[in-house]
Amino acid sequence: MRSSIWGAHGSWIAPNSTRGSIASGCSSMQTSPQWQKPMPVRMLRARPAAAPHASHAMPPTLVFDVNETLLDLSALDAPFNDAFGSPDVRAEWFAQVLQSALVHTVLDTYADFSAIAAAALDMIAARHDRSLSEAEQTAILDTVRELPPHPDVPYALDRLAAADIRLAALSNGSPDVLHAQLAHADLTAYFDEILSAHAVRRLKPAPDPYHMAMDVLGVSACDMGFVAAHTWDVAGAMRVGCPATLVLRDGVTPDPLAPPPTHTLPTLHALADLLDA
Amino acid sequence: MRSSIWGAHGSWIAPNSTRGSIASGCSSMQTSPQWQKPMPVRMLRARPAAAPHASHAMPPTLVFDVNETLLDLSALDAPFNDAFGSPDVRAEWFAQVLQSALVHTVLDTYADFSAIAAAALDMIAARHDRSLSEAEQTAILDTVRELPPHPDVPYALDRLAAADIRLAALSNGSPDVLHAQLAHADLTAYFDEILSAHAVRRLKPAPDPYHMAMDVLGVSACDMGFVAAHTWDVAGAMRVGCPATLVLRDGVTPDPLAPPPTHTLPTLHALADLLDA
């Protein structure tokens, strides 16, 4: 049975907005003072917003971010501890990876995510007055390809797939790393499509990768639910009109200035539970 | 006497580029594999690149970033320690401020930098399972207006101003905070113009604020040197063709994927010393 509580998807109301109504359905997006200039939603040939299915059912396609959302980065704690004497440097590194990726997008340049990850490691090492050996670098960057799934992932994907929800993956990671990661985590078979932002040379949360996913999957924004454990990724998906779920992995907190996610859930179990809601 | 070592400004060579030549002067920018699609440099009515002054003299106008570059954020350690029991949370907060600002720019939305700073504080508090009292929030955010200058700042600005270098400030901070900060630090009098990105509703490193500064100051990119203690800010200025200096404040490290800054210096004393070089 499909969920009936995706009704708020496509809404564009910031928490502090003084406007009262919540727009439902892709074709009636509304701006808030903080989120001006809404982007045009492509493929508005979606079902009419008033139809119950369009405004309430779980979208027929769910697209998942990969790193942190499906895969557990804490497997990197060991090689970071070996290299830096502290596992906490892992979070500092990943924050630098994200910052560098965002800066490339703002400057309208592009670099492969693996190159960004390696450069960010150099930057963090310099910040800690360290020069990593090639073995230390390799131990960290190779582990990225061998991350385990979070424990809730296989069960939740099983249930969603069994309910005829089509599943896809959309990552900023370069294609070879992305495919290696999902294969190692034994998740490849769940996904109809495994998509890298590399195909459009623009990283999430720029609109291009989400639009690319819609094009490849042949669905409208209304029909593509997006799931991520990053506020910026959820914000990017909602910006192009997709209903989106923020998964509160360790350390993840909603952004009070961003439009609230369609769902904010503790685990993917809770996402699968929406099938019964 | 003006410096003669700004000759590499406007160059656009990434460190790993295989191309050998360094372009000098605004009108001969070159792309590297990592930095495609160079933005058009506005106001190309600069002096010819071959003229010694154009390619070698210290630019007649220097524009300074403010937070971290001129002002010492470590004054925030005390209120962060009071609120969180650790001063280290300050760096985590400022990293979230920058991430949120970048995400707004990528999504083509805009929020006032003070609102971003307050929202980032909420996010960090939630991440640490804390709910800050209004007094704790106020203690932190009010301290932002009362940061001291780094010790090297007044002397360096004195020397630069005495050498007829025109000085300006360009900050992402909202105008009232920016003016309060510079007044409290007793730096206001140094600057011909005190400019906030708020005027163009786009935050650095988007090109708009740098272009706005050129417009207000009536100078070309070649004639506007930019100085910041952030790799992303220096990258943004260089992207629009300005020679730029990265100041290696505590924890600042160059990005190996970005074009190298025109100068990478430990302090503003070293910047003023370029007058004698």
Coordinates of C-alpha atoms in Angstrom, one line a residue:
Chain A
M1 CA 0.0 0.0 0.0
R2 CA 1.3 3.5 -0.9
S3 CA 1.7 6.1 1.8
S4 CA -0.8 9.0 1.9
I5 CA 1.3 11.5 3.7
W6 CA 3.5 13.0 1.0
G7 CA 0.9 15.7 0.6
A8 CA 3.2 18.6 1.5
H9 CA 5.7 17.8 -1.2
G10 CA 6.5 20.7 -3.4
S11 CA 5.7 23.2 -0.8
W12 CA 8.0 26.1 -0.5
I13 CA 7.3 27.6 2.9
A14 CA 10.2 28.5 5.2
P15 CA 9.5 27.9 8.9
N16 CA 9.4 31.6 9.7
S17 CA 7.2 32.6 6.8
T18 CA 4.2 34.7 7.6
R19 CA 2.2 33.2 4.8
G20 CA -0.2 30.6 6.1
S21 CA -1.0 28.2 3.4
I22 CA 1.0 25.2 2.4
A23 CA 1.0 24.6 -1.4
S24 CA 0.5 21.0 -2.3
G25 CA 1.5 19.6 -5.7
C26 CA 4.3 20.7 -8.0
S27 CA 2.3 23.3 -9.9
S28 CA 1.5 25.6 -7.1
M29 CA 4.9 26.2 -5.5
Q30 CA 5.0 29.3 -3.4
T31 CA 7.9 31.5 -2.4
S32 CA 8.8 32.6 1.1
P33 CA 10.8 35.8 1.9
Q34 CA 14.0 33.8 2.4
W35 CA 13.6 31.6 -0.7
Q36 CA 12.9 33.9 -3.6
K37 CA 13.2 33.2 -7.2
P38 CA 11.8 29.7 -7.2
M39 CA 13.3 27.7 -10.0
P40 CA 11.0 26.5 -12.8
V41 CA 10.0 22.9 -12.2
R42 CA 10.7 21.0 -15.3
M43 CA 8.3 18.5 -16.7
L44 CA 5.2 20.0 -15.2
R45 CA 3.2 17.4 -17.2
A46 CA 2.6 15.8 -13.8
R47 CA -0.8 14.8 -12.6
P48 CA -3.0 17.6 -11.5
A49 CA -2.2 18.8 -8.0
A50 CA -5.8 18.2 -6.9
A51 CA -5.7 14.4 -7.7
P52 CA -5.4 12.4 -4.5
H53 CA -2.5 10.3 -5.8
A54 CA -0.5 13.3 -6.9
S55 CA -0.7 15.1 -3.6
H56 CA -0.7 12.2 -1.2
A57 CA 0.8 9.0 -2.4
M58 CA 4.4 8.0 -1.8
P59 CA 6.2 8.9 -5.1
P60 CA 6.5 5.9 -7.4
T61 CA 10.3 6.5 -7.6
L62 CA 12.6 7.2 -4.7
V63 CA 16.1 8.4 -5.3
F64 CA 18.7 8.0 -2.6
D65 CA 21.9 9.9 -1.9
V66 CA 24.7 7.4 -1.1
N67 CA 27.4 8.7 1.3
E68 CA 26.2 9.0 4.8
T69 CA 22.6 8.3 3.7
L70 CA 23.1 4.6 2.7
L71 CA 26.8 4.1 3.6
D72 CA 28.3 4.5 7.0
L73 CA 31.3 6.9 6.9
S74 CA 32.4 5.8 10.4
A75 CA 34.3 3.0 8.8
L76 CA 36.8 5.8 8.0
D77 CA 37.4 6.5 11.6
A78 CA 40.1 3.7 11.8
P79 CA 42.3 5.0 9.0
F80 CA 41.8 8.6 10.1
N81 CA 42.9 7.6 13.6
D82 CA 45.9 5.8 12.2
A83 CA 46.9 8.9 10.2
F84 CA 46.0 11.7 12.6
G85 CA 45.8 10.1 16.0
S86 CA 42.1 11.0 16.2
P87 CA 39.0 9.7 14.5
D88 CA 37.4 13.2 14.8
V89 CA 39.4 14.4 11.8
R90 CA 37.1 12.4 9.6
A91 CA 34.2 14.8 10.1
E92 CA 36.5 17.8 9.5
W93 CA 37.7 16.2 6.3
F94 CA 34.2 15.5 5.0
A95 CA 33.1 19.0 5.8
Q96 CA 36.0 20.3 3.7
V97 CA 35.1 17.9 0.9
L98 CA 31.6 19.4 0.9
Q99 CA 32.9 23.0 1.2
S100 CA 35.2 22.5 -1.8
A101 CA 32.4 20.9 -3.8
L102 CA 30.1 23.8 -3.1
V103 CA 32.8 26.4 -4.0
H104 CA 33.3 24.6 -7.4
T105 CA 29.6 24.9 -8.1
V106 CA 29.4 28.6 -7.1
L107 CA 32.5 29.4 -9.3
D108 CA 31.0 27.4 -12.1
T109 CA 34.1 25.1 -12.3
Y110 CA 34.1 21.4 -12.0
A111 CA 36.3 18.8 -10.4
D112 CA 35.8 15.1 -10.0
F113 CA 34.6 14.3 -6.5
S114 CA 37.5 11.9 -6.0
A115 CA 40.0 14.7 -6.8
I116 CA 38.1 17.0 -4.4
A117 CA 38.3 14.3 -1.7
A118 CA 42.0 13.8 -2.2
A119 CA 42.7 17.6 -2.2
A120 CA 40.6 18.1 1.0
L121 CA 42.7 15.4 2.6
D122 CA 45.8 17.4 1.7
M123 CA 44.2 20.6 3.2
I124 CA 43.2 18.9 6.4
A125 CA 46.7 17.3 6.8
A126 CA 48.3 20.8 6.3
R127 CA 45.9 22.2 8.9
H128 CA 47.1 19.6 11.3
D129 CA 50.8 20.2 10.4
R130 CA 51.0 16.7 9.0
S131 CA 52.2 15.4 5.7
L132 CA 50.5 12.0 5.0
S133 CA 52.4 9.2 3.5
E134 CA 51.1 7.7 0.4
A135 CA 50.1 4.6 2.4
E136 CA 48.1 6.7 4.8
Q137 CA 46.3 8.5 2.0
T138 CA 45.6 5.3 0.2
A139 CA 44.3 3.7 3.4
I140 CA 41.7 6.5 3.8
L141 CA 40.7 6.9 0.1
D142 CA 40.5 3.2 -0.5
T143 CA 38.2 2.7 2.5
V144 CA 35.8 5.1 0.8
R145 CA 35.1 2.3 -1.7
E146 CA 34.5 -0.2 1.1
L147 CA 32.0 1.4 3.4
P148 CA 29.3 -0.8 5.0
P149 CA 25.6 0.1 4.7
H150 CA 23.9 1.6 7.7
P151 CA 22.1 -1.3 9.5
D152 CA 18.6 -0.1 8.5
V153 CA 19.4 0.1 4.8
P154 CA 18.9 -3.5 3.4
Y155 CA 15.6 -4.1 5.3
A156 CA 14.2 -0.7 4.3
L157 CA 15.2 -1.1 0.6
D158 CA 13.7 -4.6 0.7
R159 CA 10.4 -3.4 1.9
L160 CA 10.3 -0.4 -0.5
A161 CA 11.2 -2.5 -3.5
A162 CA 8.6 -5.1 -2.5
A163 CA 6.0 -2.3 -2.5
D164 CA 6.7 -1.5 -6.1
I165 CA 8.6 1.7 -5.3
R166 CA 11.2 2.1 -8.0
L167 CA 14.6 2.9 -6.4
A168 CA 17.6 4.8 -7.8
A169 CA 20.9 6.2 -6.4
L170 CA 22.2 9.6 -7.1
S171 CA 25.6 10.6 -5.8
N172 CA 28.2 13.3 -6.2
G173 CA 30.8 10.5 -6.2
S174 CA 32.6 9.7 -9.4
P175 CA 31.1 6.8 -11.3
D176 CA 33.8 4.2 -10.6
V177 CA 33.8 4.9 -6.9
L178 CA 30.0 4.9 -6.7
H179 CA 29.6 1.6 -8.5
A180 CA 32.4 0.1 -6.3
Q181 CA 30.7 1.3 -3.2
L182 CA 27.3 -0.1 -3.9
A183 CA 28.7 -3.4 -5.1
H184 CA 30.8 -3.7 -2.0
A185 CA 27.8 -2.9 0.2
D186 CA 25.7 -5.5 -1.7
L187 CA 23.2 -2.8 -2.7
T188 CA 23.6 -2.7 -6.5
A189 CA 20.6 -4.9 -7.2
Y190 CA 18.1 -2.6 -5.5
F191 CA 18.6 0.2 -8.0
D192 CA 17.1 0.6 -11.4
E193 CA 19.6 3.4 -12.1
I194 CA 22.9 4.3 -10.4
L195 CA 23.6 7.9 -11.3
S196 CA 26.6 10.1 -10.7
A197 CA 26.5 13.9 -10.9
H198 CA 29.7 13.5 -12.9
A199 CA 27.5 12.9 -16.0
V200 CA 26.4 16.6 -15.9
R201 CA 29.6 18.0 -14.5
R202 CA 27.7 19.9 -11.8
L203 CA 27.5 18.6 -8.2
K204 CA 24.5 18.5 -5.9
P205 CA 22.8 20.7 -4.7
A206 CA 22.9 22.4 -8.1
P207 CA 19.7 21.7 -9.9
D208 CA 21.4 19.8 -12.8
P209 CA 22.0 16.4 -11.2
Y210 CA 18.4 16.2 -9.9
H211 CA 17.1 17.2 -13.3
M212 CA 19.4 14.6 -14.9
A213 CA 17.9 11.9 -12.6
M214 CA 14.4 12.9 -13.6
D215 CA 15.3 12.8 -17.3
V216 CA 17.0 9.3 -17.0
L217 CA 14.1 7.9 -14.9
G218 CA 11.5 9.6 -17.1
V219 CA 9.6 11.0 -14.1
S220 CA 8.5 14.5 -13.0
A221 CA 9.7 16.2 -9.9
C222 CA 6.3 15.3 -8.2
D223 CA 7.0 11.6 -8.9
M224 CA 10.6 11.6 -7.7
G225 CA 11.0 11.4 -3.9
F226 CA 14.5 12.2 -2.8
V227 CA 16.2 10.8 0.4
A228 CA 19.3 12.1 2.0
A229 CA 21.1 12.6 5.3
H230 CA 22.3 16.1 4.3
T231 CA 20.3 19.3 4.8
W232 CA 21.9 20.8 1.7
D233 CA 21.0 17.8 -0.5
V234 CA 17.4 17.8 0.6
A235 CA 17.2 21.6 0.0
G236 CA 18.6 21.1 -3.5
A237 CA 16.0 18.4 -4.3
M238 CA 13.1 20.5 -2.9
R239 CA 14.4 23.5 -4.8
V240 CA 13.6 21.7 -8.1
G241 CA 10.2 20.6 -6.7
C242 CA 10.8 17.1 -5.4
P243 CA 9.3 15.9 -2.1
A244 CA 12.3 15.0 0.0
T245 CA 13.1 13.2 3.2
L246 CA 15.9 14.1 5.6
V247 CA 17.3 11.2 7.5
L248 CA 18.7 12.2 10.8
R249 CA 22.0 10.3 10.8
D250 CA 24.4 11.1 13.6
G251 CA 25.1 14.8 13.7
V252 CA 22.5 15.8 11.1
T253 CA 20.3 18.7 12.0
P254 CA 17.6 20.6 10.0
D255 CA 18.4 24.1 8.7
P256 CA 15.8 26.5 10.2
L257 CA 16.2 28.8 7.2
A258 CA 15.4 26.1 4.6
P259 CA 12.0 24.9 3.6
P260 CA 11.1 22.0 6.0
P261 CA 11.7 18.6 4.4
T262 CA 8.6 16.7 3.4
H263 CA 9.6 14.2 6.0
T264 CA 12.3 14.3 8.7
L265 CA 12.9 10.7 9.9
P266 CA 15.4 9.0 12.3
T267 CA 16.1 6.0 10.0
L268 CA 15.2 4.4 6.7
H269 CA 13.0 2.0 8.7
A270 CA 10.8 4.9 9.4
L271 CA 10.7 5.7 5.7
A272 CA 9.6 2.1 4.9
D273 CA 7.0 2.4 7.7
L274 CA 5.3 5.2 5.7
L275 CA 4.1 2.5 3.3
D276 CA 1.7 1.5 6.1
A277 CA 0.7 4.9 7.2
Chain B
M1 CA 57.4 52.6 -3.7
R2 CA 55.0 50.1 -5.3
S3 CA 55.7 46.5 -5.3
S4 CA 56.9 44.9 -8.5
I5 CA 55.8 41.3 -7.8
W6 CA 52.1 41.2 -8.6
G7 CA 53.1 40.1 -12.1
A8 CA 51.2 36.8 -11.9
H9 CA 47.9 38.4 -11.2
G10 CA 45.1 37.3 -13.5
S11 CA 46.8 34.0 -14.2
W12 CA 44.6 31.0 -14.2
I13 CA 46.8 28.0 -14.0
A14 CA 46.0 25.2 -11.6
P15 CA 49.0 23.7 -9.8
N16 CA 48.7 20.4 -11.7
S17 CA 48.2 22.0 -15.1
T18 CA 50.4 20.7 -17.8
R19 CA 50.4 24.0 -19.6
G20 CA 53.6 25.8 -19.1
S21 CA 53.0 29.5 -19.5
I22 CA 51.7 31.9 -16.9
A23 CA 49.4 34.4 -18.3
S24 CA 50.0 37.9 -17.0
G25 CA 47.6 40.7 -17.2
C26 CA 43.8 40.6 -17.2
S27 CA 43.3 40.2 -20.9
S28 CA 45.1 37.0 -21.4
M29 CA 43.5 34.7 -18.9
Q30 CA 44.0 31.1 -19.5
T31 CA 42.0 28.1 -18.5
S32 CA 43.3 24.9 -16.9
P33 CA 41.7 21.5 -17.1
Q34 CA 40.1 21.9 -13.6
W35 CA 38.9 25.4 -14.1
Q36 CA 37.0 25.5 -17.2
K37 CA 34.6 28.2 -18.5
P38 CA 36.5 31.3 -17.2
M39 CA 34.1 34.1 -16.5
P40 CA 34.4 37.2 -18.6
V41 CA 36.3 39.9 -16.8
R42 CA 34.3 43.0 -16.7
M43 CA 35.9 46.4 -17.4
L44 CA 38.6 45.1 -19.7
R45 CA 39.6 48.7 -20.4
A46 CA 42.6 48.1 -18.1
R47 CA 46.1 49.1 -19.1
P48 CA 47.7 46.9 -21.7
A49 CA 49.1 43.7 -20.1
A50 CA 52.5 44.4 -21.5
A51 CA 52.9 47.7 -19.6
P52 CA 55.2 47.2 -16.6
H53 CA 52.8 48.9 -14.2
A54 CA 49.9 46.8 -15.3
S55 CA 51.7 43.5 -14.9
H56 CA 54.0 44.2 -12.0
A57 CA 52.9 47.1 -9.7
M58 CA 50.9 46.4 -6.5
P59 CA 47.3 47.2 -7.5
P60 CA 46.3 50.8 -6.7
T61 CA 43.3 49.5 -4.7
L62 CA 43.3 46.7 -2.2
V63 CA 40.0 45.2 -1.0
F64 CA 40.0 43.3 2.3
D65 CA 37.7 40.6 3.5
V66 CA 36.8 41.3 7.1
N67 CA 36.0 38.2 9.3
E68 CA 39.1 36.2 10.1
T69 CA 41.1 38.3 7.6
L70 CA 41.1 41.5 9.7
L71 CA 39.1 40.5 12.8
D72 CA 40.1 37.8 15.2
L73 CA 37.2 35.3 15.7
S74 CA 39.0 33.7 18.6
A75 CA 37.2 36.4 20.8
L76 CA 34.2 34.1 20.3
D77 CA 35.9 31.3 22.1
A78 CA 34.8 32.6 25.5
P79 CA 31.0 32.7 24.8
F80 CA 31.2 29.4 22.9
N81 CA 33.0 27.9 25.9
D82 CA 30.3 29.3 28.2
A83 CA 27.5 27.8 26.1
F84 CA 29.0 24.5 25.0
G85 CA 31.7 23.8 27.5
S86 CA 34.3 23.9 24.7
P87 CA 35.8 26.7 22.6
D88 CA 36.3 24.3 19.7
V89 CA 32.6 24.5 18.8
R90 CA 33.3 28.0 17.4
A91 CA 35.2 26.6 14.4
E92 CA 32.3 24.1 13.8
W93 CA 29.8 26.9 13.9
F94 CA 31.7 29.1 11.5
A95 CA 32.1 26.2 9.1
Q96 CA 28.4 25.7 9.2
V97 CA 27.9 29.4 8.5
L98 CA 30.0 29.2 5.4
Q99 CA 28.3 26.0 4.3
S100 CA 24.9 27.5 4.6
A101 CA 26.0 30.6 2.8
L102 CA 27.4 28.5 -0.1
V103 CA 24.2 26.5 -0.3
H104 CA 22.1 29.6 -0.6
T105 CA 24.3 30.8 -3.4
V106 CA 24.1 27.4 -5.3
L107 CA 20.3 27.3 -4.8
D108 CA 20.1 31.0 -6.0
T109 CA 18.3 32.0 -2.8
Y110 CA 19.5 34.7 -0.4
A111 CA 19.5 35.1 3.3
D112 CA 21.0 37.9 5.4
F113 CA 24.3 36.7 6.8
S114 CA 23.2 37.5 10.3
A115 CA 20.2 35.2 9.8
I116 CA 22.5 32.5 8.5
A117 CA 24.8 32.9 11.5
A118 CA 21.9 32.6 13.9
A119 CA 20.4 29.6 12.1
A120 CA 23.8 27.9 12.0
L121 CA 24.0 28.4 15.8
D122 CA 20.7 26.6 16.2
M123 CA 22.0 23.8 14.0
I124 CA 25.2 23.4 15.9
A125 CA 23.3 23.5 19.2
A126 CA 21.0 20.7 18.0
R127 CA 24.0 18.7 16.9
H128 CA 25.4 18.9 20.4
D129 CA 22.0 18.1 21.9
R130 CA 21.8 21.5 23.4
S131 CA 19.1 24.2 23.4
L132 CA 20.8 27.5 23.9
S133 CA 19.2 30.1 26.2
E134 CA 18.5 33.5 24.6
A135 CA 21.3 34.9 26.8
E136 CA 23.7 32.4 25.5
Q137 CA 22.8 33.1 21.9
T138 CA 23.0 36.8 22.4
A139 CA 26.4 36.5 24.1
I140 CA 27.7 34.8 21.0
L141 CA 26.1 36.9 18.3
D142 CA 26.7 40.2 20.1
T143 CA 30.4 39.3 20.4
V144 CA 30.6 39.1 16.6
R145 CA 30.1 42.9 16.6
E146 CA 33.0 43.4 19.0
L147 CA 35.9 41.4 17.6
P148 CA 39.4 42.8 17.9
P149 CA 41.6 43.2 14.9
H150 CA 44.5 40.7 14.5
P151 CA 47.6 42.4 15.9
D152 CA 49.2 42.9 12.4
V153 CA 46.3 44.8 11.0
P154 CA 46.6 48.4 12.1
Y155 CA 50.4 48.6 11.3
A156 CA 49.9 47.0 7.9
L157 CA 47.0 49.2 6.9
D158 CA 48.9 52.3 8.1
R159 CA 51.8 51.4 5.8
L160 CA 49.6 50.6 2.8
A161 CA 47.6 53.8 3.2
A162 CA 50.8 55.8 3.5
A163 CA 52.0 54.3 0.2
D164 CA 48.8 55.7 -1.5
I165 CA 47.2 52.3 -1.8
R166 CA 43.5 52.9 -1.7
L167 CA 41.8 50.5 0.8
A168 CA 38.3 49.1 0.9
A169 CA 36.5 46.4 2.8
L170 CA 34.2 43.8 1.3
S171 CA 32.3 41.4 3.6
N172 CA 29.5 38.9 3.4
G173 CA 28.3 40.4 6.8
S174 CA 25.2 42.4 6.8
P175 CA 25.8 46.2 6.6
D176 CA 24.9 47.1 10.2
V177 CA 27.1 44.3 11.6
L178 CA 30.0 45.2 9.3
H179 CA 29.9 48.9 10.2
A180 CA 29.7 48.1 13.9
Q181 CA 32.6 45.6 13.6
L182 CA 35.0 48.0 11.8
A183 CA 34.0 50.9 14.2
H184 CA 34.6 48.8 17.3
A185 CA 38.0 47.6 15.9
D186 CA 38.9 51.2 15.1
L187 CA 39.5 50.4 11.4
T188 CA 36.7 52.5 9.8
A189 CA 39.0 55.4 8.8
Y190 CA 41.3 53.3 6.7
F191 CA 38.6 52.4 4.1
D192 CA 37.4 54.5 1.2
E193 CA 34.5 52.1 0.9
I194 CA 32.9 49.6 3.3
L195 CA 30.9 47.2 1.2
S196 CA 28.5 44.4 2.0
A197 CA 27.5 41.6 -0.3
H198 CA 24.0 42.3 0.9
A199 CA 23.9 45.2 -1.6
V200 CA 23.7 42.6 -4.5
R201 CA 21.9 39.8 -2.5
R202 CA 24.6 37.3 -3.5
L203 CA 27.4 36.2 -1.2
K204 CA 31.0 35.7 -1.9
P205 CA 32.5 33.7 -3.6
A206 CA 29.8 34.4 -6.3
P207 CA 31.1 36.9 -8.8
D208 CA 28.5 39.6 -8.0
P209 CA 30.0 41.1 -4.8
Y210 CA 33.5 41.4 -6.4
H211 CA 32.0 43.0 -9.5
M212 CA 30.0 45.3 -7.3
A213 CA 33.2 46.4 -5.5
M214 CA 34.9 47.1 -8.9
D215 CA 31.9 49.2 -9.9
V216 CA 31.7 51.2 -6.7
L217 CA 35.5 51.7 -6.7
G218 CA 35.6 52.4 -10.4
V219 CA 38.5 50.1 -11.0
S220 CA 39.1 47.1 -13.3
A221 CA 39.9 43.6 -11.9
C222 CA 43.6 44.2 -12.7
D223 CA 43.6 47.2 -10.5
M224 CA 41.8 45.6 -7.6
G225 CA 43.9 43.4 -5.4
F226 CA 41.9 41.2 -3.0
V227 CA 43.1 40.0 0.4
A228 CA 41.4 37.2 2.4
A229 CA 42.1 34.5 4.9
H230 CA 39.8 32.0 3.1
T231 CA 40.7 29.9 0.2
W232 CA 37.2 30.1 -1.2
D233 CA 37.2 33.9 -1.1
V234 CA 40.5 34.2 -2.8
A235 CA 39.3 31.7 -5.4
G236 CA 36.2 33.8 -6.0
A237 CA 38.2 37.0 -6.5
M238 CA 40.7 35.3 -8.9
R239 CA 37.8 33.8 -10.8
V240 CA 36.7 37.4 -11.8
G241 CA 40.3 38.2 -12.6
C242 CA 41.6 40.0 -9.5
P243 CA 45.1 39.3 -8.2
A244 CA 44.6 38.0 -4.7
T245 CA 46.5 37.3 -1.5
L246 CA 45.7 34.4 0.8
V247 CA 46.7 35.2 4.4
L248 CA 47.5 32.1 6.3
R249 CA 45.6 32.8 9.5
D250 CA 45.5 29.9 12.0
G251 CA 44.1 26.8 10.3
V252 CA 44.0 28.2 6.8
T253 CA 45.5 26.0 4.1
P254 CA 45.7 26.5 0.3
D255 CA 43.4 24.3 -1.9
P256 CA 45.6 22.3 -4.3
L257 CA 42.8 22.1 -6.8
A258 CA 42.4 25.9 -7.0
P259 CA 44.6 28.3 -9.0
P260 CA 47.4 29.4 -6.8
P261 CA 46.9 32.8 -5.1
T262 CA 49.0 35.6 -6.5
H263 CA 50.5 35.7 -3.0
T264 CA 50.3 33.4 0.0
L265 CA 51.5 35.2 3.1
P266 CA 51.7 34.5 6.8
T267 CA 50.5 38.0 7.9
L268 CA 49.5 41.4 6.7
H269 CA 53.0 42.6 7.7
A270 CA 54.3 40.5 4.8
L271 CA 51.7 42.1 2.5
A272 CA 52.9 45.6 3.5
D273 CA 56.5 44.4 3.1
L274 CA 55.7 43.9 -0.6
L275 CA 55.8 47.6 -0.9
D276 CA 59.5 47.5 -0.5
A277 CA 60.1 44.4 -2.6

